[in-house]
Coordinates of C-alpha atoms in Angstrom, one line a residue:
M1 CA 0.0 0.0 -0.2
N2 CA 1.1 3.4 -1.1
I3 CA 1.5 6.6 1.7
L4 CA 1.6 9.6 1.8
I5 CA 2.8 11.0 5.1
C6 CA 3.1 15.3 5.4
G7 CA 5.5 16.7 8.5
A8 CA 7.9 13.8 9.9
G9 CA 7.5 14.9 13.0
Y10 CA 6.6 13.1 16.8
I11 CA 3.7 11.1 15.4
A12 CA 5.0 10.5 12.1
E13 CA 7.7 8.9 13.9
E14 CA 5.4 7.0 16.1
L15 CA 3.1 5.5 13.0
L16 CA 6.8 4.0 11.3
K17 CA 7.1 2.2 13.5
R18 CA 4.0 -0.1 13.9
L19 CA 3.9 0.4 9.3
G20 CA 6.1 -3.2 8.4
E21 CA 7.2 -3.8 5.0
T22 CA 4.4 -3.7 3.4
W23 CA 3.9 -1.1 3.6
K24 CA 5.6 1.4 0.7
V25 CA 5.8 5.3 2.3
T26 CA 6.4 8.3 1.4
L27 CA 7.2 11.4 3.9
M28 CA 7.5 15.1 3.2
D29 CA 9.1 16.9 5.8
K30 CA 10.2 21.1 5.6
D31 CA 13.2 19.7 7.7
E32 CA 15.5 17.3 4.9
S33 CA 18.2 16.1 7.9
I34 CA 14.9 14.9 9.8
L35 CA 14.4 12.8 6.8
R36 CA 18.0 11.6 5.8
D37 CA 17.2 10.3 9.8
V38 CA 14.3 9.0 9.4
S39 CA 14.7 7.2 6.0
A40 CA 18.0 5.1 7.6
R41 CA 15.5 4.0 10.5
F42 CA 12.4 2.4 9.2
V43 CA 12.3 0.1 6.0
C44 CA 8.8 1.0 5.0
V45 CA 10.5 4.4 4.2
A46 CA 10.8 4.6 0.2
R47 CA 11.1 8.3 -1.0
V48 CA 12.1 11.8 1.6
L49 CA 11.3 14.9 -0.1
G50 CA 12.0 18.0 0.9
G51 CA 9.2 21.1 0.7
D52 CA 6.4 23.0 1.6
A53 CA 4.1 19.4 1.5
S54 CA 1.4 22.5 1.2
S55 CA 2.2 23.1 -2.1
P56 CA 0.8 21.8 -5.7
V57 CA 3.9 21.3 -7.2
A58 CA 5.8 19.6 -4.6
L59 CA 2.5 16.6 -3.6
E60 CA 2.5 16.1 -7.2
K61 CA 6.4 15.8 -7.5
A62 CA 4.9 13.5 -3.6
G63 CA 3.0 11.0 -6.0
L64 CA 0.4 12.4 -5.2
A65 CA -2.2 10.8 -7.3
E66 CA -1.0 7.3 -6.7
Q67 CA -0.9 7.2 -2.9
D68 CA -3.6 5.1 -1.7
Y69 CA -3.8 6.9 1.6
V70 CA -2.3 10.8 2.7
L71 CA -1.4 11.8 5.8
A72 CA -1.7 15.9 6.7
L73 CA 1.0 15.8 10.1
T74 CA 2.3 19.2 10.0
R75 CA 2.1 21.2 12.7
D76 CA -0.1 24.1 11.0
D77 CA -4.0 23.4 10.8
A78 CA -3.6 26.0 7.7
S79 CA -0.9 23.6 5.6
N80 CA -2.9 20.5 7.0
L81 CA -6.2 21.4 5.4
A82 CA -4.1 22.4 1.6
I83 CA -2.8 19.0 2.1
A84 CA -5.9 17.4 3.0
T85 CA -7.9 19.3 0.2
F86 CA -4.8 19.1 -2.9
A87 CA -5.7 15.3 -1.5
R88 CA -8.9 16.0 -1.9
D89 CA -9.4 16.8 -5.6
E90 CA -7.3 14.4 -6.8
G91 CA -9.5 11.9 -6.3
I92 CA -7.9 9.9 -2.9
R93 CA -10.5 8.2 -0.8
N94 CA -9.1 7.6 2.3
I95 CA -6.8 10.9 3.8
L96 CA -5.8 11.8 7.4
S97 CA -5.6 14.5 9.5
L98 CA -4.4 16.4 12.5
V99 CA -7.0 19.3 13.6
Y100 CA -4.8 21.9 16.5
D101 CA -7.8 24.2 16.9
S102 CA -11.3 23.0 17.0
K103 CA -12.4 26.4 14.7
H104 CA -11.2 25.4 11.9
L105 CA -12.4 21.5 12.9
P106 CA -15.7 23.0 10.3
D107 CA -13.1 23.7 6.7
F108 CA -12.2 20.0 7.0
Q109 CA -15.5 18.8 7.5
K110 CA -16.5 19.9 4.8
I111 CA -14.3 18.3 1.7
G112 CA -14.8 15.3 4.3
V113 CA -11.5 13.7 6.0
R114 CA -10.7 12.4 8.7
T115 CA -9.5 14.5 11.7
L116 CA -7.9 14.1 14.5
M117 CA -8.0 16.2 16.9
I118 CA -4.6 16.7 19.4
A119 CA -5.6 19.0 22.1
T120 CA -9.3 18.5 22.0
Q121 CA -8.9 15.5 22.9
A122 CA -6.0 15.7 25.4
A123 CA -7.5 18.3 26.6
R124 CA -10.8 16.3 27.3
K125 CA -9.1 13.3 28.8
I126 CA -7.2 15.3 31.3
H127 CA -10.5 17.4 32.0
Q128 CA -12.7 13.4 33.1
Y129 CA -8.8 13.0 34.8
L130 CA -9.6 15.6 37.3
L131 CA -13.4 14.9 37.8
D132 CA -12.4 11.8 38.7
P133 CA -8.8 9.8 37.8
R134 CA -10.8 6.5 37.6
V135 CA -12.9 7.3 34.6
N136 CA -12.2 6.2 31.1
V137 CA -13.5 8.7 28.9
F138 CA -13.2 8.1 24.5
P139 CA -14.3 10.3 21.7
I140 CA -16.2 7.7 18.6
G141 CA -16.2 9.0 14.8
Q142 CA -15.6 12.7 14.4
D143 CA -16.9 13.7 18.1
E144 CA -20.5 12.5 18.1
A145 CA -20.0 9.7 20.3
E146 CA -18.6 8.8 24.1
F147 CA -17.5 5.4 25.4
M148 CA -16.9 5.7 28.9
E149 CA -15.5 3.1 31.8
V150 CA -17.3 3.3 34.9
D151 CA -16.6 2.1 38.4
V152 CA -20.5 1.4 40.5
G153 CA -18.0 0.9 43.2
P154 CA -19.9 1.0 46.4
N155 CA -23.2 2.7 45.8
P156 CA -26.1 2.0 48.0
V157 CA -28.4 3.8 46.5
I158 CA -28.7 2.0 42.5
G159 CA -27.4 -1.3 44.3
G160 CA -29.6 -4.1 43.7
N161 CA -31.3 -1.9 41.1
R162 CA -31.2 -3.4 37.3
I163 CA -29.2 -2.0 35.4
M164 CA -31.7 -2.2 31.6
E165 CA -34.3 0.5 34.0
A166 CA -31.5 2.7 34.7
Q167 CA -30.5 3.8 30.5
G168 CA -30.9 7.8 29.9
R169 CA -32.0 8.8 26.2
E170 CA -28.9 9.8 25.8
W171 CA -26.6 7.0 26.8
R172 CA -26.4 3.0 27.4
V173 CA -25.1 0.5 29.2
V174 CA -23.3 -1.5 26.4
G175 CA -21.9 -3.8 29.4
V176 CA -20.3 -5.0 32.5
L177 CA -16.9 -6.8 33.7
R178 CA -18.0 -8.4 36.3
E179 CA -15.1 -10.0 38.4
D180 CA -12.7 -9.6 35.4
R181 CA -15.2 -11.1 32.9
L182 CA -17.5 -9.1 30.9
M183 CA -21.2 -10.1 30.3
F184 CA -23.7 -8.1 28.3
P185 CA -26.8 -6.8 30.4
E186 CA -30.0 -8.5 29.9
D187 CA -33.7 -7.5 31.9
E188 CA -32.6 -8.3 34.6
T189 CA -29.8 -7.7 35.5
V190 CA -28.3 -5.3 38.2
F191 CA -25.9 -3.4 39.2
R192 CA -23.3 -4.8 42.3
P193 CA -20.7 -3.1 44.3
G194 CA -17.1 -3.3 42.1
D195 CA -19.0 -3.2 39.0
R196 CA -17.3 -1.7 36.1
L197 CA -19.9 0.0 34.0
L198 CA -19.0 0.4 29.8
M199 CA -21.3 3.1 28.6
L200 CA -22.3 4.3 25.2
G201 CA -24.2 7.4 24.3
R202 CA -23.5 11.0 23.3
P203 CA -20.7 13.5 23.6
G204 CA -21.0 14.8 27.7
L205 CA -21.5 11.4 28.9
Y206 CA -20.0 12.0 32.8
E207 CA -21.7 14.7 33.5
T208 CA -25.7 13.0 32.6
A209 CA -24.8 9.6 33.1
C210 CA -23.2 10.2 36.3
S211 CA -25.1 12.4 37.9
L212 CA -28.2 9.8 37.0
L213 CA -26.4 6.6 38.6
E214 CA -24.4 8.4 41.1
C215 CA -21.7 5.6 39.7
T216 CA -18.6 7.1 41.6
E217 CA -17.4 8.5 45.0
A218 CA -20.2 9.4 47.4
H219 CA -22.4 12.5 48.0
F220 CA -21.9 13.8 51.3
P221 CA -24.4 13.1 52.7
R222 CA -26.2 11.2 50.7
T223 CA -29.7 10.4 52.6
Y224 CA -30.1 15.0 52.1
G225 CA -29.3 14.7 48.3
H226 CA -26.3 16.2 46.4
D227 CA -26.9 20.0 47.1
L228 CA -25.4 22.0 49.9
M229 CA -27.2 25.9 50.8
L230 CA -25.8 28.2 52.8
G231 CA -27.7 30.4 55.2
M232 CA -25.6 33.8 55.9
L233 CA -26.4 36.8 58.3
A234 CA -26.9 40.2 56.7
G235 CA -23.4 41.8 57.1
R236 CA -22.5 38.9 57.8
G237 CA -18.4 39.7 59.1
E238 CA -15.5 37.3 59.9
A239 CA -18.3 35.2 61.9
G240 CA -19.6 34.8 58.5
D241 CA -16.9 35.2 56.3
A242 CA -15.8 31.8 58.2
V243 CA -18.8 30.0 58.0
L244 CA -18.8 30.8 53.7
N245 CA -15.4 29.9 52.8
E246 CA -16.2 26.2 54.7
G247 CA -19.7 25.7 52.8
L248 CA -16.8 26.7 49.7
H249 CA -14.0 24.5 50.8
L250 CA -16.7 22.0 51.7
A251 CA -18.1 21.4 48.3
Q252 CA -14.9 21.7 46.4
N253 CA -13.6 18.1 48.7
V254 CA -16.7 16.0 48.7
K255 CA -18.4 17.3 45.0
I256 CA -21.5 18.5 46.7
Q257 CA -23.4 21.4 44.4

């Protein structure tokens, strides 16, 4: 299979480590010193070409029309969009591009190419980690859906309830990991402490599903719900400020509203 990779950065190098001899790679980059080093280390690299990959002349020289795949992996969205556009105009079916700034995504969607949004996906993973380190969320497609793994934990509120009754309008529990075994939930399958749920839904799955399932850390205190309200006297002074600060501290540390 012929593949044109535009941009010889870290992502391209990690990809080349995974490609075998059945791939015939043409690698383009402005930095010819990088190209010489890469071509010497990977047998799948059949040809290297220095120059601006966003130039139609350079792409023609690289044999764009003969490629089965084109990857736009430069560090610049404008260059990647130009590469993807020229490849689409040439009739290449399989095109993938990096996108760094989410505001540029519609431009890539208009020409119908697969995208990989590095900054957005990294930020989402970090945000989910900050919400709860035990939860993993993976985007699906072009950000149309999400897949999530989440622990039920020792949760007396949902323990014993049927999983099928807890499905939401925007998400579904599609699998359960229980005692190191994968299960597909049936009508009578119930939540158990220690279950790990596999969930599929629309973006924003964490907030939606966990607010309904209370699937991770316990709220404070469960008997009284999720919300904390502080009654403050007018002109509260230092004593009132201390109460307010304590309430805010409590909210930050026990995940109440």
